[in-house]
XYZ file of C-alpha atoms in Angstrom:
351
model
C 9.401 -75.776 -4.272
C 7.395 -77.755 -1.943
C 8.049 -81.311 -1.174
C 5.600 -82.387 1.209
C 5.942 -84.142 4.490
C 6.271 -81.223 6.964
C 9.496 -82.458 8.648
C 11.014 -83.027 5.233
C 9.923 -79.600 3.956
C 11.433 -77.755 7.000
C 14.829 -79.070 6.186
C 15.080 -78.363 2.480
C 12.286 -76.124 1.242
C 13.888 -72.798 1.819
C 17.394 -73.379 0.337
C 15.900 -75.332 -2.473
C 13.330 -72.684 -3.344
C 16.130 -70.036 -3.389
C 18.115 -72.309 -5.726
C 15.273 -72.962 -8.062
C 14.236 -69.285 -7.996
C 17.810 -68.370 -9.291
C 17.842 -71.084 -11.877
C 14.499 -70.831 -13.528
C 13.292 -67.867 -15.544
C 11.667 -67.545 -19.014
C 8.898 -65.561 -20.599
C 9.120 -67.064 -24.090
C 5.940 -68.543 -25.458
C 6.004 -72.421 -25.679
C 4.994 -72.159 -29.297
C 8.359 -70.437 -30.134
C 10.494 -72.730 -27.930
C 12.609 -75.322 -29.875
C 13.366 -77.283 -26.608
C 14.343 -77.021 -22.947
C 16.407 -74.228 -21.644
C 19.728 -74.880 -19.741
C 17.905 -73.777 -16.503
C 15.225 -76.493 -17.106
C 18.008 -79.146 -16.992
C 19.487 -77.755 -13.771
C 16.172 -77.607 -11.993
C 15.266 -81.105 -13.160
C 18.510 -82.421 -11.778
C 17.945 -80.804 -8.434
C 14.441 -82.054 -8.098
C 15.320 -85.626 -9.147
C 18.192 -85.663 -6.725
C 16.031 -84.453 -3.798
C 13.299 -86.872 -4.459
C 15.832 -89.697 -4.426
C 17.594 -88.705 -1.252
C 15.115 -86.771 0.767
C 11.594 -88.095 0.259
C 10.313 -89.999 3.231
C 8.933 -92.910 1.180
C 12.450 -93.662 -0.105
C 10.849 -94.866 -3.272
C 13.316 -94.926 -6.186
C 12.608 -92.838 -9.270
C 11.874 -95.915 -11.361
C 9.654 -97.216 -14.146
C 6.617 -97.194 -11.735
C 7.056 -93.442 -11.065
C 7.764 -92.864 -14.688
C 4.495 -94.373 -15.712
C 2.517 -92.584 -13.042
C 4.203 -89.365 -14.034
C 3.275 -89.592 -17.780
C -0.363 -90.537 -16.893
C -0.623 -87.529 -14.528
C 1.074 -85.155 -17.122
C -1.469 -86.107 -19.874
C -4.357 -85.837 -17.358
C -3.104 -82.357 -16.444
C -3.182 -81.145 -20.018
C -6.320 -82.913 -21.190
C -8.352 -84.077 -18.166
C -11.592 -84.634 -20.102
C -9.815 -86.431 -23.060
C -11.190 -83.983 -25.492
C -8.007 -83.019 -27.430
C -5.402 -85.884 -27.612
C -6.205 -88.732 -29.929
C -5.633 -92.302 -28.759
C -2.882 -92.600 -31.224
C -1.108 -89.651 -29.554
C -1.372 -91.334 -26.175
C -0.204 -94.680 -27.567
C 2.929 -92.888 -28.945
C 3.631 -91.130 -25.718
C 3.352 -94.485 -23.887
C 6.040 -96.078 -25.885
C 8.425 -93.854 -23.825
C 6.724 -94.405 -20.541
C 9.554 -96.491 -19.107
C 12.176 -94.090 -20.319
C 11.095 -90.903 -18.584
C 12.737 -91.768 -15.130
C 16.086 -92.157 -16.714
C 15.582 -89.009 -18.792
C 14.708 -86.974 -15.670
C 17.819 -88.355 -13.779
C 19.766 -86.902 -16.746
C 17.923 -83.556 -16.529
C 16.325 -84.292 -19.901
C 12.702 -83.048 -20.389
C 12.441 -82.774 -24.136
C 9.567 -85.202 -24.146
C 7.519 -82.671 -22.168
C 7.937 -80.147 -24.979
C 7.129 -82.719 -27.616
C 3.892 -83.690 -25.825
C 2.863 -80.153 -25.277
C 3.491 -79.098 -28.826
C 1.221 -82.014 -29.919
C -1.405 -80.790 -27.411
C -1.221 -77.245 -28.843
C -1.748 -78.804 -32.357
C -4.838 -80.761 -31.156
C -6.264 -77.797 -29.425
C -5.952 -75.695 -32.507
C -7.619 -78.442 -34.590
C -10.504 -78.811 -32.181
C -10.997 -75.058 -31.780
C -10.902 -74.541 -35.547
C -13.856 -76.894 -35.846
C -15.892 -75.267 -32.939
C -17.529 -72.397 -34.957
C -18.746 -74.815 -37.582
C -20.141 -77.167 -34.986
C -21.820 -74.190 -33.295
C -23.712 -73.502 -36.505
C -25.392 -76.800 -36.414
C -29.029 -77.141 -35.385
C -28.958 -79.005 -32.018
C -32.107 -80.910 -31.309
C -32.712 -81.136 -27.571
C -35.678 -83.419 -27.961
C -33.318 -86.193 -29.076
C -31.778 -88.149 -26.165
C -27.956 -88.466 -26.506
C -25.275 -89.460 -23.964
C -22.273 -87.420 -23.189
C -20.064 -88.712 -20.307
C -18.297 -86.207 -18.048
C -16.339 -88.908 -16.368
C -13.119 -89.381 -18.310
C -12.429 -92.704 -16.436
C -15.254 -94.265 -18.364
C -13.760 -93.764 -21.810
C -10.644 -93.580 -23.885
C -9.336 -90.756 -26.038
C -10.971 -90.491 -29.497
C -9.721 -93.075 -31.995
C -9.846 -90.679 -34.982
C -10.515 -87.058 -35.918
C -14.000 -87.926 -36.945
C -14.662 -89.491 -33.589
C -13.173 -86.410 -31.835
C -15.374 -84.132 -33.927
C -18.567 -86.193 -32.841
C -17.409 -86.000 -29.245
C -17.120 -82.245 -29.547
C -20.492 -81.984 -31.223
C -22.023 -83.617 -28.102
C -19.837 -81.414 -25.843
C -21.123 -78.300 -27.389
C -24.786 -79.530 -27.253
C -24.194 -80.337 -23.538
C -22.753 -76.787 -22.985
C -25.632 -75.124 -24.885
C -28.075 -77.033 -22.770
C -26.321 -76.014 -19.631
C -26.535 -72.270 -20.823
C -30.113 -72.804 -21.757
C -30.866 -73.773 -18.218
C -29.318 -70.390 -17.110
C -31.537 -68.528 -19.553
C -28.774 -67.971 -22.107
C -29.858 -69.058 -25.588
C -29.539 -68.404 -29.336
C -26.820 -66.164 -30.750
C -25.797 -65.077 -27.150
C -25.027 -68.595 -26.134
C -23.187 -69.415 -29.460
C -21.012 -66.294 -28.989
C -20.318 -67.210 -25.425
C -19.123 -70.742 -26.206
C -17.095 -69.591 -29.249
C -15.291 -67.111 -27.058
C -14.810 -69.713 -24.321
C -13.134 -72.214 -26.615
C -10.971 -69.633 -28.504
C -9.848 -68.112 -25.287
C -8.670 -71.418 -23.989
C -6.441 -71.842 -27.034
C -4.998 -68.272 -26.634
C -4.218 -68.935 -22.985
C -2.464 -72.265 -23.772
C -0.339 -70.481 -26.324
C 0.839 -68.070 -23.472
C 2.265 -70.963 -21.482
C 5.885 -70.353 -20.745
C 8.724 -72.687 -19.969
C 8.447 -72.200 -16.183
C 4.924 -73.255 -16.292
C 5.560 -76.304 -18.442
C 8.328 -77.324 -16.198
C 6.067 -76.998 -13.129
C 3.417 -79.100 -14.755
C 5.840 -81.791 -15.849
C 7.949 -82.113 -12.687
C 4.806 -81.995 -10.391
C 3.296 -84.855 -12.476
C 6.332 -86.982 -11.446
C 6.573 -85.778 -7.815
C 2.865 -86.608 -7.207
C 3.878 -90.107 -8.368
C 5.544 -90.420 -4.964
C 2.590 -89.016 -3.091
C -0.195 -86.606 -3.978
C 1.022 -83.725 -1.869
C 4.648 -83.435 -3.100
C 4.833 -80.695 -5.728
C 7.401 -78.645 -7.480
C 6.726 -74.880 -7.525
C 7.910 -72.429 -10.149
C 9.224 -69.133 -8.939
C 5.862 -67.342 -9.552
C 3.859 -70.101 -7.778
C 6.365 -70.096 -4.913
C 5.835 -66.339 -4.502
C 2.011 -66.792 -4.316
C 2.549 -69.488 -1.765
C 4.693 -67.099 0.334
C 1.970 -64.411 0.072
C -0.498 -66.971 1.462
C 1.886 -67.828 4.286
C 2.530 -64.260 5.187
C -1.129 -63.348 4.902
C -0.108 -60.118 3.275
C 0.391 -58.732 -0.184
C 0.882 -55.404 -1.945
C -1.842 -54.760 -4.551
C -5.477 -53.521 -4.738
C -7.218 -56.218 -2.686
C -9.381 -58.009 -5.151
C -9.729 -61.727 -5.795
C -9.918 -62.380 -9.583
C -11.047 -65.343 -11.764
C -11.237 -66.034 -15.503
C -14.613 -66.728 -17.133
C -14.711 -67.205 -20.904
C -11.467 -65.247 -21.301
C -12.439 -62.290 -19.190
C -10.759 -61.414 -15.886
C -13.704 -60.989 -13.443
C -13.679 -59.669 -9.887
C -14.897 -62.484 -7.541
C -14.344 -60.706 -4.270
C -13.305 -57.340 -2.834
C -11.191 -57.785 0.269
C -12.613 -55.636 3.162
C -10.416 -52.725 4.082
C -8.247 -53.103 0.917
C -7.308 -50.440 -1.588
C -10.193 -51.359 -3.992
C -12.675 -51.477 -1.103
C -11.729 -47.994 0.128
C -11.770 -46.579 -3.439
C -15.342 -47.942 -3.792
C -15.588 -48.081 -7.571
C -14.687 -51.749 -8.339
C -17.477 -54.256 -7.777
C -17.883 -58.027 -7.704
C -18.485 -59.520 -11.289
C -16.860 -56.333 -12.933
C -14.594 -57.405 -15.839
C -11.130 -55.969 -15.998
C -10.279 -55.539 -19.656
C -7.000 -53.559 -19.586
C -4.403 -52.461 -17.065
C -2.023 -49.427 -17.068
C 0.839 -48.475 -14.793
C 1.032 -45.170 -12.992
C -1.046 -42.044 -14.020
C -0.236 -42.236 -17.782
C 1.153 -45.654 -18.548
C 0.098 -47.520 -21.552
C -3.105 -49.543 -21.152
C -2.447 -53.200 -21.841
C -5.442 -55.343 -23.019
C -5.762 -58.336 -20.701
C -8.816 -60.045 -22.359
C -7.792 -63.804 -22.994
C -4.580 -63.318 -20.954
C -3.666 -65.890 -18.407
C -4.852 -64.895 -14.919
C -1.289 -65.158 -13.453
C -0.080 -62.503 -15.968
C -3.002 -60.222 -15.182
C -2.253 -60.542 -11.553
C 1.344 -59.554 -12.171
C 0.266 -56.417 -13.884
C -2.146 -55.362 -11.110
C 0.022 -56.103 -8.131
C 2.807 -53.685 -7.221
C 4.523 -51.670 -4.518
C 2.303 -49.953 -2.037
C 1.829 -46.283 -2.801
C 1.894 -46.717 -6.597
C -1.040 -46.262 -8.923
C -2.480 -48.886 -11.234
C -5.209 -47.992 -13.836
C -7.877 -50.550 -14.562
C -10.109 -50.493 -17.623
C -13.328 -51.954 -16.256
C -16.637 -52.983 -17.748
C -19.659 -53.773 -15.574
C -21.218 -57.178 -15.452
C -24.094 -55.932 -17.668
C -21.763 -54.470 -20.257
C -21.545 -50.839 -21.262
C -18.576 -48.644 -21.855
C -15.143 -49.119 -20.411
C -14.502 -47.081 -17.330
C -10.923 -46.127 -16.096
C -10.374 -46.571 -12.384
C -7.105 -45.252 -10.742
C -6.443 -47.195 -7.640
C -3.426 -46.658 -5.308
C -1.958 -49.946 -4.272
C -1.536 -50.749 -0.591
C -0.568 -53.571 1.738
C -3.355 -55.943 1.949
C -4.066 -58.203 5.044
C -5.397 -61.534 3.976
C -7.366 -62.122 7.196
C -9.880 -64.593 5.545
C -6.934 -67.005 4.801
C -5.654 -67.152 8.346
C -5.930 -70.420 10.220
C -8.635 -70.542 12.907
C -9.475 -72.795 15.718
C -12.655 -73.458 17.670
C -13.044 -75.476 20.921
C -16.217 -77.344 21.378
C -17.018 -78.259 24.994
C -19.328 -81.021 25.856
């Protein structure tokens, strides 16, 4: 857990992180959860207590924070206002002055209710995408599509949402056209992009939902105060140590594919020499003969967990080159990786 101002963090971050790490653990899919786990309540009580007693602003956890938290949570889930209907938002806002009291009791049931509505809306919108992609889009006709969500509200009806998505798809097709990707290739790319998003949302677990929800409220106190789930905390510690055990490759997700964005100089992947920037990792296996697990459309955090491991152990990567072709299997022995590029630096400029 990270609760910002530095002098505040020094006093409580370590013991609180240890407590939260021991309290929170779940790998169930959100779609299968009926409600919060007992650990969710315990963590929520700890965070609400600390914010009340330890945050430097000394601002109470009140209706003001409650409203800020709800607004931020909705923005976290649906930043471009493409999924929730305005009726959904209006319903959520009937509870906006109750959330502070609920959190003080360790009650986060509303987070699950909101997230389940979100999953429903994502499914509805994605189900319509393939039909919208079949339409003939006339780029000679001038239409407006705003990319600034502050300038408009959520759609008032499903029909309005479909029309907004039609324009979104036209906008995305135009962006791909400018990159020389057109026709069936562009349609296939966008179909995969939207469907992959739904699949990744369905992989959201209770730890991740709790992190999103509580951070929405802690940032109501100030934008730098956040709650970290155990997995996020471990990544934070890796950055602070400037060292990890793995293959030494930075990864990103593009349209559902895990793509190599950087090879860390001197790392295991760099020394092996086979893995290249823009390669796509489509499967991961443990050891010399472990089962290959498909990672297409998998959340990046879960892919990273499969690839990281103890120095000296072997991980097998199913890799496709940026230009396509058959999948190649690379055996890479994990090692300790120094994150030199992340180290703080200073420069003195003399007059």
